[in-house]
């Protein structure tokens, strides 16, 4: 299976807060490939309810042990009529009925539900994309309530097909201004559908509709809290790790691994042994800065390993980004295995576990969404925390954050008393500068040049008071040379790109708009202080269509 479904299902029992009992307040999101699926997961969590996202085509075995109170069928780019279009697994409707779950289909999910229950979906005479007004047509709607009857609201549509015949027992409760079915209900069978996306900000009343569905229709309680997550993760780690077993934690200097280490340290104390690896792919003076923070502020037991030569020698001549990620993942494990061997000689017992700060977006992006002819879908990229690790790894993984988004990790870190200044650090990719030097990272003086450019850029952002307004800011080294004029002489030097984005979770992002004076100042500082650079560009691409990193 190897999918988000497997990850979520395996971890679900430990992820449920104690107050949720056997999971009666769990919301399951079945992913059919929409770029907004993760937003549904986030919106539900923002309402205080635990939600898990799994592949919509995963076999029912992946859901064993879960008894969700609500199941949301996500949107997707497919037509229900297309050959190979994803559908829910055989027996799903019986599973939902047996669990007593309410099912909400969103966009493609609604059409899938209608077709599966005997209704009809056909290509629409007029497609509906973007903002569209819909009108609530009945006062008895569970999704909207009596007060909304006859009123209009703006929503975000994205569909070419439309529902033309409802299955038995359903009623239309809202239509678009063009007459298309916008919302349906079968309250007796606990089936509901929205043709639009309530989870996006372009549907201003969408959160209210989700709130009504969760609390008024499903009767779910908002009992999912970060303190519960902390308490349950500590119990899980303590039950997983034997009383005499030891654990290694891979510290990168980022928020995720630091929070993970602090959590595990609280669970098992000094049986946690942290290792910070200098792989030659770190930012400017990162090693010195991070080790100082670990020792003076976090009081974590950390050993620093200089593996610069080991990593860079293996990366020499490698240009393919996926291959670079795989190599880095493999070398990290080699370092950890060697560290574990030396630790065994010191303490007389070999560590059995490795802690990593894998987050939910890492899991989602490394597992393909349905519909591309593979088991689940196309993988955006392999995260070294997920897809870059060798199959023969000797250490067993502990990933206490794998069901959390970045903002949730920061909340958890705050509860664990991780310094606020550390929690606000911008994300840094696991493969480090290897995915910011395009192509061969060992070419010329690319790494040192990039470090200097990145330091100037980020420091300028801090000096301007913009750091906390930006999700992530960094520089990219391009393997091209451009013609320039410096000191009245012709130059043939490299170009760099500056990228800064705003985001809630890294799954979608907008580029940050800098003022003209700021950009002029930064470009002048870079060109005047960094040898070998004569051109500076700015990346103004959102995600999608681009990813955050260039590789």
PDB file of N, CA and C in Angstrom, residues 184-219:
ATOM      1  N   UNK A 184     -26.744  18.867  -2.039  1.00  0.00           N
ATOM      2  CA  UNK A 184     -27.779  17.835  -1.918  1.00  0.00           C
ATOM      3  C   UNK A 184     -27.709  17.200  -0.546  1.00  0.00           C
ATOM      4  N   UNK A 185     -28.813  16.581  -0.125  1.00  0.00           N
ATOM      5  CA  UNK A 185     -28.867  15.923   1.177  1.00  0.00           C
ATOM      6  C   UNK A 185     -29.763  14.703   1.120  1.00  0.00           C
ATOM      7  N   UNK A 186     -29.383  13.665   1.853  1.00  0.00           N
ATOM      8  CA  UNK A 186     -30.242  12.533   2.180  1.00  0.00           C
ATOM      9  C   UNK A 186     -30.030  12.284   3.659  1.00  0.00           C
ATOM     10  N   UNK A 187     -30.801  12.982   4.463  1.00  0.00           N
ATOM     11  CA  UNK A 187     -30.564  12.985   5.902  1.00  0.00           C
ATOM     12  C   UNK A 187     -30.801  11.607   6.518  1.00  0.00           C
ATOM     13  N   UNK A 188     -31.735  10.863   5.971  1.00  0.00           N
ATOM     14  CA  UNK A 188     -32.029   9.533   6.515  1.00  0.00           C
ATOM     15  C   UNK A 188     -30.834   8.597   6.365  1.00  0.00           C
ATOM     16  N   UNK A 189     -30.161   8.659   5.208  1.00  0.00           N
ATOM     17  CA  UNK A 189     -29.019   7.789   4.949  1.00  0.00           C
ATOM     18  C   UNK A 189     -27.685   8.436   5.347  1.00  0.00           C
ATOM     19  N   UNK A 190     -27.740   9.670   5.816  1.00  0.00           N
ATOM     20  CA  UNK A 190     -26.549  10.414   6.262  1.00  0.00           C
ATOM     21  C   UNK A 190     -25.596  10.733   5.113  1.00  0.00           C
ATOM     22  N   UNK A 191     -26.161  11.034   3.926  1.00  0.00           N
ATOM     23  CA  UNK A 191     -25.366  11.416   2.771  1.00  0.00           C
ATOM     24  C   UNK A 191     -25.599  12.885   2.433  1.00  0.00           C
ATOM     25  N   UNK A 192     -24.486  13.607   2.171  1.00  0.00           N
ATOM     26  CA  UNK A 192     -24.567  15.029   1.847  1.00  0.00           C
ATOM     27  C   UNK A 192     -23.567  15.335   0.727  1.00  0.00           C
ATOM     28  N   UNK A 193     -23.840  16.405  -0.012  1.00  0.00           N
ATOM     29  CA  UNK A 193     -22.939  16.755  -1.094  1.00  0.00           C
ATOM     30  C   UNK A 193     -22.890  18.244  -1.366  1.00  0.00           C
ATOM     31  N   UNK A 194     -21.692  18.753  -1.668  1.00  0.00           N
ATOM     32  CA  UNK A 194     -21.490  20.144  -2.076  1.00  0.00           C
ATOM     33  C   UNK A 194     -20.728  20.143  -3.394  1.00  0.00           C
ATOM     34  N   UNK A 195     -21.267  20.796  -4.415  1.00  0.00           N
ATOM     35  CA  UNK A 195     -20.605  20.841  -5.706  1.00  0.00           C
ATOM     36  C   UNK A 195     -19.423  21.815  -5.703  1.00  0.00           C
ATOM     37  N   UNK A 196     -19.355  22.677  -4.708  1.00  0.00           N
ATOM     38  CA  UNK A 196     -18.290  23.672  -4.611  1.00  0.00           C
ATOM     39  C   UNK A 196     -17.307  23.306  -3.494  1.00  0.00           C
ATOM     40  N   UNK A 197     -16.280  24.143  -3.343  1.00  0.00           N
ATOM     41  CA  UNK A 197     -15.235  23.904  -2.336  1.00  0.00           C
ATOM     42  C   UNK A 197     -15.452  24.814  -1.124  1.00  0.00           C
ATOM     43  N   UNK A 198     -16.010  24.298  -0.040  1.00  0.00           N
ATOM     44  CA  UNK A 198     -16.221  25.132   1.149  1.00  0.00           C
ATOM     45  C   UNK A 198     -14.937  25.428   1.901  1.00  0.00           C
ATOM     46  N   UNK A 199     -13.883  24.661   1.616  1.00  0.00           N
ATOM     47  CA  UNK A 199     -12.643  24.761   2.387  1.00  0.00           C
ATOM     48  C   UNK A 199     -11.764  25.924   1.989  1.00  0.00           C
ATOM     49  N   UNK A 200     -11.997  26.529   0.802  1.00  0.00           N
ATOM     50  CA  UNK A 200     -11.116  27.605   0.341  1.00  0.00           C
ATOM     51  C   UNK A 200     -11.650  28.966   0.791  1.00  0.00           C
ATOM     52  N   UNK A 201     -10.759  29.924   0.886  1.00  0.00           N
ATOM     53  CA  UNK A 201     -11.167  31.254   1.355  1.00  0.00           C
ATOM     54  C   UNK A 201     -12.061  31.963   0.344  1.00  0.00           C
ATOM     55  N   UNK A 202     -12.063  31.486  -0.912  1.00  0.00           N
ATOM     56  CA  UNK A 202     -12.934  32.079  -1.927  1.00  0.00           C
ATOM     57  C   UNK A 202     -14.402  31.733  -1.685  1.00  0.00           C
ATOM     58  N   UNK A 203     -14.671  30.810  -0.759  1.00  0.00           N
ATOM     59  CA  UNK A 203     -16.039  30.514  -0.319  1.00  0.00           C
ATOM     60  C   UNK A 203     -16.177  31.087   1.091  1.00  0.00           C
ATOM     61  N   UNK A 204     -16.525  32.381   1.231  1.00  0.00           N
ATOM     62  CA  UNK A 204     -16.473  33.059   2.532  1.00  0.00           C
ATOM     63  C   UNK A 204     -17.291  32.394   3.636  1.00  0.00           C
ATOM     64  N   UNK A 205     -18.419  31.767   3.280  1.00  0.00           N
ATOM     65  CA  UNK A 205     -19.256  31.121   4.291  1.00  0.00           C
ATOM     66  C   UNK A 205     -19.008  29.619   4.363  1.00  0.00           C
ATOM     67  N   UNK A 206     -17.952  29.171   3.691  1.00  0.00           N
ATOM     68  CA  UNK A 206     -17.658  27.748   3.663  1.00  0.00           C
ATOM     69  C   UNK A 206     -17.338  27.163   5.028  1.00  0.00           C
ATOM     70  N   UNK A 207     -16.596  27.897   5.847  1.00  0.00           N
ATOM     71  CA  UNK A 207     -16.261  27.396   7.184  1.00  0.00           C
ATOM     72  C   UNK A 207     -17.509  27.224   8.033  1.00  0.00           C
ATOM     73  N   UNK A 208     -18.489  28.107   7.856  1.00  0.00           N
ATOM     74  CA  UNK A 208     -19.738  27.982   8.597  1.00  0.00           C
ATOM     75  C   UNK A 208     -20.495  26.736   8.153  1.00  0.00           C
ATOM     76  N   UNK A 209     -20.452  26.438   6.846  1.00  0.00           N
ATOM     77  CA  UNK A 209     -21.106  25.231   6.350  1.00  0.00           C
ATOM     78  C   UNK A 209     -20.422  23.988   6.910  1.00  0.00           C
ATOM     79  N   UNK A 210     -19.080  23.987   6.934  1.00  0.00           N
ATOM     80  CA  UNK A 210     -18.356  22.863   7.524  1.00  0.00           C
ATOM     81  C   UNK A 210     -18.664  22.741   9.010  1.00  0.00           C
ATOM     82  N   UNK A 211     -18.743  23.876   9.691  1.00  0.00           N
ATOM     83  CA  UNK A 211     -19.056  23.853  11.122  1.00  0.00           C
ATOM     84  C   UNK A 211     -20.421  23.233  11.369  1.00  0.00           C
ATOM     85  N   UNK A 212     -21.422  23.629  10.577  1.00  0.00           N
ATOM     86  CA  UNK A 212     -22.766  23.061  10.731  1.00  0.00           C
ATOM     87  C   UNK A 212     -22.753  21.558  10.470  1.00  0.00           C
ATOM     88  N   UNK A 213     -22.005  21.158   9.428  1.00  0.00           N
ATOM     89  CA  UNK A 213     -21.954  19.728   9.117  1.00  0.00           C
ATOM     90  C   UNK A 213     -21.348  18.935  10.271  1.00  0.00           C
ATOM     91  N   UNK A 214     -20.235  19.407  10.809  1.00  0.00           N
ATOM     92  CA  UNK A 214     -19.538  18.667  11.863  1.00  0.00           C
ATOM     93  C   UNK A 214     -20.307  18.646  13.177  1.00  0.00           C
ATOM     94  N   UNK A 215     -20.767  19.816  13.600  1.00  0.00           N
ATOM     95  CA  UNK A 215     -21.336  19.925  14.945  1.00  0.00           C
ATOM     96  C   UNK A 215     -22.853  19.726  14.979  1.00  0.00           C
ATOM     97  N   UNK A 216     -23.572  20.302  14.035  1.00  0.00           N
ATOM     98  CA  UNK A 216     -25.034  20.208  14.054  1.00  0.00           C
ATOM     99  C   UNK A 216     -25.539  18.929  13.391  1.00  0.00           C
ATOM    100  N   UNK A 217     -24.928  18.570  12.258  1.00  0.00           N
ATOM    101  CA  UNK A 217     -25.377  17.381  11.534  1.00  0.00           C
ATOM    102  C   UNK A 217     -24.793  16.112  12.141  1.00  0.00           C
ATOM    103  N   UNK A 218     -23.478  16.079  12.326  1.00  0.00           N
ATOM    104  CA  UNK A 218     -22.806  14.864  12.795  1.00  0.00           C
ATOM    105  C   UNK A 218     -22.779  14.741  14.324  1.00  0.00           C
ATOM    106  N   UNK A 219     -22.934  15.857  15.016  1.00  0.00           N
ATOM    107  CA  UNK A 219     -22.894  15.816  16.481  1.00  0.00           C
ATOM    108  C   UNK A 219     -21.504  15.599  17.041  1.00  0.00           C
TER     109      UNK A 219
END
